[in-house]
mmCIF file of C-alpha atoms in Angstrom:
data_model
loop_
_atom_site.group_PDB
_atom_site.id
_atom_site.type_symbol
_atom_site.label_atom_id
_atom_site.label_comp_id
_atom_site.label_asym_id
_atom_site.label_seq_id
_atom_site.Cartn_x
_atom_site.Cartn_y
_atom_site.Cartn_z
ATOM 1 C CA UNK A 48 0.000 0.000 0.000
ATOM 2 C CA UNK A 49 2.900 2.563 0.651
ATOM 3 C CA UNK A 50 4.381 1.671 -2.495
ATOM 4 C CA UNK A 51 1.254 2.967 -4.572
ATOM 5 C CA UNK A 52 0.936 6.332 -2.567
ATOM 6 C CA UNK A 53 4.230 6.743 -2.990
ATOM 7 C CA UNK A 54 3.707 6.173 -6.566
ATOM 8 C CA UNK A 55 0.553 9.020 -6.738
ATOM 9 C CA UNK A 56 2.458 11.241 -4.404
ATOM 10 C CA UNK A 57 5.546 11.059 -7.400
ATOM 11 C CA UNK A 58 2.757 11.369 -10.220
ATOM 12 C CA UNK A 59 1.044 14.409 -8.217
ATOM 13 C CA UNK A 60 4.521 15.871 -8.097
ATOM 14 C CA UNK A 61 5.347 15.341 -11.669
ATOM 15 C CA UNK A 62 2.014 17.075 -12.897
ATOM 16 C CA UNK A 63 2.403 19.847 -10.496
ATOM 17 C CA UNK A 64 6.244 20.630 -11.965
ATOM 18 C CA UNK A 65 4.975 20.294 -15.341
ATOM 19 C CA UNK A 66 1.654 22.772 -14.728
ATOM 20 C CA UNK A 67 4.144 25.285 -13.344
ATOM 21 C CA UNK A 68 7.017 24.963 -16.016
ATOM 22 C CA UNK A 69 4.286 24.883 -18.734
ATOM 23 C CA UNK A 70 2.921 28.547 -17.522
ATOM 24 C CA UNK A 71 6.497 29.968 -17.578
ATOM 25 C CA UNK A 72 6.225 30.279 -21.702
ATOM 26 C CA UNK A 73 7.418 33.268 -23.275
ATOM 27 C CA UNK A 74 10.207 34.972 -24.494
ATOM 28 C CA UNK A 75 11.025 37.200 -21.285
ATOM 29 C CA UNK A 76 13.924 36.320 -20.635
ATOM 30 C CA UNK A 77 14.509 39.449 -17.922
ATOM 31 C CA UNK A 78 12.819 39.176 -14.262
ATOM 32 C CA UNK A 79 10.304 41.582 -14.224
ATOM 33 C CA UNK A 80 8.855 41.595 -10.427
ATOM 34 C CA UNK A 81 10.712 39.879 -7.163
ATOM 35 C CA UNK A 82 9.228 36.501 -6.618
ATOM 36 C CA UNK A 83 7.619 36.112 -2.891
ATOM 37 C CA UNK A 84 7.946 33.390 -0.942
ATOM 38 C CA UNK A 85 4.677 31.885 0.531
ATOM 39 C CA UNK A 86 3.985 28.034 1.933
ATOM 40 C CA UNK A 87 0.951 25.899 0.781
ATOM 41 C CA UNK A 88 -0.421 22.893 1.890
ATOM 42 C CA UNK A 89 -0.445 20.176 -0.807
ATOM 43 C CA UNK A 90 -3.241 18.447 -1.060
ATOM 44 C CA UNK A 91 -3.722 14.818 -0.564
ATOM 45 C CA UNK A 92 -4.878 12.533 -3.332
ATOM 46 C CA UNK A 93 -7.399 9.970 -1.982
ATOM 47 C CA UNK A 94 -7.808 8.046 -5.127
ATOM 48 C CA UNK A 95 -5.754 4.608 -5.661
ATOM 49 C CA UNK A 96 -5.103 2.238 -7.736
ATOM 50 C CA UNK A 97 -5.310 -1.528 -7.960
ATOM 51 C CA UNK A 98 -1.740 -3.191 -7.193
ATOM 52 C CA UNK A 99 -0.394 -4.720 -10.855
ATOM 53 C CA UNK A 100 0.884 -8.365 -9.634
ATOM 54 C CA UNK A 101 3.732 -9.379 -12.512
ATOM 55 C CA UNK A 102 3.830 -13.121 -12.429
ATOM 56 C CA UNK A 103 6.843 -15.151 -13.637
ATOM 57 C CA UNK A 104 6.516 -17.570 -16.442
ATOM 58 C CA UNK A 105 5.798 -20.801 -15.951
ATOM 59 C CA UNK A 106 9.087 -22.536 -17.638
ATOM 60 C CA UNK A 107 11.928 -20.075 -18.111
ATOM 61 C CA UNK A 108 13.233 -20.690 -21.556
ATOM 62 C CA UNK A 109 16.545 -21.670 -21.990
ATOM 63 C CA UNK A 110 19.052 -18.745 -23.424
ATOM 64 C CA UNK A 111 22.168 -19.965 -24.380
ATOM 65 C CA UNK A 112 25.200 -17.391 -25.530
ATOM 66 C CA UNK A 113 25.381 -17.651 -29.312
ATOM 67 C CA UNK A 114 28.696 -19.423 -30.038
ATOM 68 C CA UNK A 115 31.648 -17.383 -31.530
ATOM 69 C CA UNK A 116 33.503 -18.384 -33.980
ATOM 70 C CA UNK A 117 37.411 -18.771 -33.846
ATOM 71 C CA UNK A 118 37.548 -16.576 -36.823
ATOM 72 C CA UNK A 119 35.816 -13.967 -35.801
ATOM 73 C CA UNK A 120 36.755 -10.310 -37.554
ATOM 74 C CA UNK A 121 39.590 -8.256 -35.694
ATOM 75 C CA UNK A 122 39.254 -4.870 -35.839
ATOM 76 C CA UNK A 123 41.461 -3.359 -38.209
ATOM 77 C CA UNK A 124 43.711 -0.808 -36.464
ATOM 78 C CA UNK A 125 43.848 2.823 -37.205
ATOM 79 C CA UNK A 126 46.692 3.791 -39.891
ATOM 80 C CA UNK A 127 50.028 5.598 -38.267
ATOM 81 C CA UNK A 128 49.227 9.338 -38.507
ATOM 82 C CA UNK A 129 52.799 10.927 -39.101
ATOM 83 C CA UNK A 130 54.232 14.240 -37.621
ATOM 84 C CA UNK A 131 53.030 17.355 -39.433
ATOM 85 C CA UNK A 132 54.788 18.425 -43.193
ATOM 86 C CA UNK A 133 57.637 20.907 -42.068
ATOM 87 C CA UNK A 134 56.483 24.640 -42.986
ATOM 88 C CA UNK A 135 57.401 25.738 -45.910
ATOM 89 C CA UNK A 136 57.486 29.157 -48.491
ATOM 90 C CA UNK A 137 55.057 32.041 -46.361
ATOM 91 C CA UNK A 138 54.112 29.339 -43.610
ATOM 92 C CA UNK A 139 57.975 29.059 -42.554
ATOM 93 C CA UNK A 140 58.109 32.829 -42.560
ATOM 94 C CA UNK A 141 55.201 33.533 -40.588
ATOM 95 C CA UNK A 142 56.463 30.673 -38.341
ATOM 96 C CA UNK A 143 59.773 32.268 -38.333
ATOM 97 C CA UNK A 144 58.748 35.877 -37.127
ATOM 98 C CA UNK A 145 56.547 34.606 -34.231
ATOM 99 C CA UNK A 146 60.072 32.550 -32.982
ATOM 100 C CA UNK A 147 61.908 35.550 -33.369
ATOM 101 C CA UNK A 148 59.158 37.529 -31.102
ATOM 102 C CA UNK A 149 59.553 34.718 -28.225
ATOM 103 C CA UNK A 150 56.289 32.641 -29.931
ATOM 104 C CA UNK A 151 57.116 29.045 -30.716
ATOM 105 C CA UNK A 152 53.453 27.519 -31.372
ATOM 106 C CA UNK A 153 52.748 23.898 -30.550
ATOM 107 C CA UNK A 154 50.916 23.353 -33.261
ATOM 108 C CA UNK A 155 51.767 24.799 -36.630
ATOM 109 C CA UNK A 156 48.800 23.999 -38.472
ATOM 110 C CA UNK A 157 46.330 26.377 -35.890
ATOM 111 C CA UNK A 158 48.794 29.166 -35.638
ATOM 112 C CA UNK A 159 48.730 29.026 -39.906
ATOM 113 C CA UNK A 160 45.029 29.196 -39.536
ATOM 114 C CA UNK A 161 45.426 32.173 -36.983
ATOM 115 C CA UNK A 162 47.450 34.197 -39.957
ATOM 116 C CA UNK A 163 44.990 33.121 -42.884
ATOM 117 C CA UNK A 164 41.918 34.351 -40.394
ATOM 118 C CA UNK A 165 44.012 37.774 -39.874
ATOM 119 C CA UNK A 166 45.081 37.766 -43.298
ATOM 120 C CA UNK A 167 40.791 37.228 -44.204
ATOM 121 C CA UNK A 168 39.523 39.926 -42.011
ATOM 122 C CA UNK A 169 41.186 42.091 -44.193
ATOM 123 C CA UNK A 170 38.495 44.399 -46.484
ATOM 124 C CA UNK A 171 35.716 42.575 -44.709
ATOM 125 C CA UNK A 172 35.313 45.736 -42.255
ATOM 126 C CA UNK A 173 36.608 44.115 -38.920
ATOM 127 C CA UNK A 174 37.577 45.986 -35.951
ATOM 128 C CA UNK A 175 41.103 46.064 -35.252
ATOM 129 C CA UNK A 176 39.425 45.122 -31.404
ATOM 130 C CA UNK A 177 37.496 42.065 -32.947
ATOM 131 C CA UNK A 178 40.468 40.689 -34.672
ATOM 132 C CA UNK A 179 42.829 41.034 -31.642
ATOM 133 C CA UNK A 180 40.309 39.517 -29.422
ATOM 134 C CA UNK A 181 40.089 36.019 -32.124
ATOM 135 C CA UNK A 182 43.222 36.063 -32.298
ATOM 136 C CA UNK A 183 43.954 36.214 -28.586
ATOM 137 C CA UNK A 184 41.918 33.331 -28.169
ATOM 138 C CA UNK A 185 43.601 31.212 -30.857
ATOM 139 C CA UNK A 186 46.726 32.217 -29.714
ATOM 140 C CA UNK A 187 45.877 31.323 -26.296
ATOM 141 C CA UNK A 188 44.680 27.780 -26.844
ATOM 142 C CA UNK A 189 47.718 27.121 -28.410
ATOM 143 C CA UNK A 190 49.288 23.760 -26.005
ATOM 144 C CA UNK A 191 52.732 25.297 -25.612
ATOM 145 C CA UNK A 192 51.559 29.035 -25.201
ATOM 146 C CA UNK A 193 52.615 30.031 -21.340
ATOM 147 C CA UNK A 194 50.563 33.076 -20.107
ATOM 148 C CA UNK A 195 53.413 33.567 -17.030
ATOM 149 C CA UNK A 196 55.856 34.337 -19.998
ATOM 150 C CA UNK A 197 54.018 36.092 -21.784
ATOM 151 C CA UNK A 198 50.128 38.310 -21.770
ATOM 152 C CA UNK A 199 48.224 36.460 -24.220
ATOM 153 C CA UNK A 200 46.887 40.300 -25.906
ATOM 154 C CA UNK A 201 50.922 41.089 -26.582
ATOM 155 C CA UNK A 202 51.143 37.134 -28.428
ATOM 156 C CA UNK A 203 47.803 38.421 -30.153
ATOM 157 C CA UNK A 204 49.878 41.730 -31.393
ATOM 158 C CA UNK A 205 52.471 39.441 -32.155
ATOM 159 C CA UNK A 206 50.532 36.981 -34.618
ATOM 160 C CA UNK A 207 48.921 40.083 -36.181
ATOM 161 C CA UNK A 208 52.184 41.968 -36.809
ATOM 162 C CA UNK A 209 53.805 38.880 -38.365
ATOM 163 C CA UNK A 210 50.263 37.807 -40.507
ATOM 164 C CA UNK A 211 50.587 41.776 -41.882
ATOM 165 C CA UNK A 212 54.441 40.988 -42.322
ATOM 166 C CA UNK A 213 54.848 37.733 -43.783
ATOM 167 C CA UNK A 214 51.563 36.052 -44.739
ATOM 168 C CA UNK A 215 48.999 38.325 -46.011
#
């Protein structure tokens, strides 16, 4: 018996949070008035219903584990991925003027996609602002960036000087 009111307390519950999400629509998205606290008394449900009695079959039927076969398909493994091309041409000498201002990027390929971003904001009407802040974020992810060395808006500077230098 305390199983089913426990079950129409949880169902009473359930329609209650559901009535009260359901009349929060709209788009406000701003409180408009401070919420008051009050108490209320929830009501208790007198209606139950019949216990449902699950009974087991009569004979269990047998499961056995489907056999495997000894020549059963082995994964094939993933193919070596090797080391990144070397930079060459305008990579290499973007790559070189961010070692020679203290940046050595971990990864080559997203500080090449850093200059070809600063090289695309170009003529597109971008705020100096905008593309320093990208660019302080890419430059920031970078693994082997250390913001104790260096501010991560001077490595931004950096990247943009050497795009407008040597890549774009």
């Amino acid at each position: 018996m305390h199983r089913i009111s426990g079950k129409v307390a949880g169902s009473v519950a359930a329609l209650a949070a559901v009535a009260l999400l359901s009349a929060c629509g709209g788009n406000d998205s701003t409180a408009s008035q401070t919420p008051t606290l009050s108490t209320s008394v929830a009501a208790k449900s007198t209606t139950t219903t019949p216990p449902v009695v699950i009974e087991p079959p009569a004979e269990a039927p047998s499961s056995t584990a489907p056999e495997t076969s000894a020549s059963a398909e082995e994964p094939t493994p993933l193919p070596q991925t090797s080391a990144a091309a070397p930079a060459t041409g305008k990579d290499k000498a973007f790559l070189d003027e961010l070692a020679k201002n203290g940046i050595t990027p971990g990864d080559q390929t997203t500080a090449v996609t850093t200059a070809t971003y600063i090289c695309s904001t170009k003529g597109t009407g971008a705020s100096d602002a905008d593309v320093a802040t990208f660019v302080a974020a890419m430059a920031g992810t970078d693994p082997a960036f250390d913001a104790s060395k260096m501010d991560v808006n001077k490595a931004a500077q950096i990247y943009i000087a050497a795009a407008n230098s040597t890549y774009c």
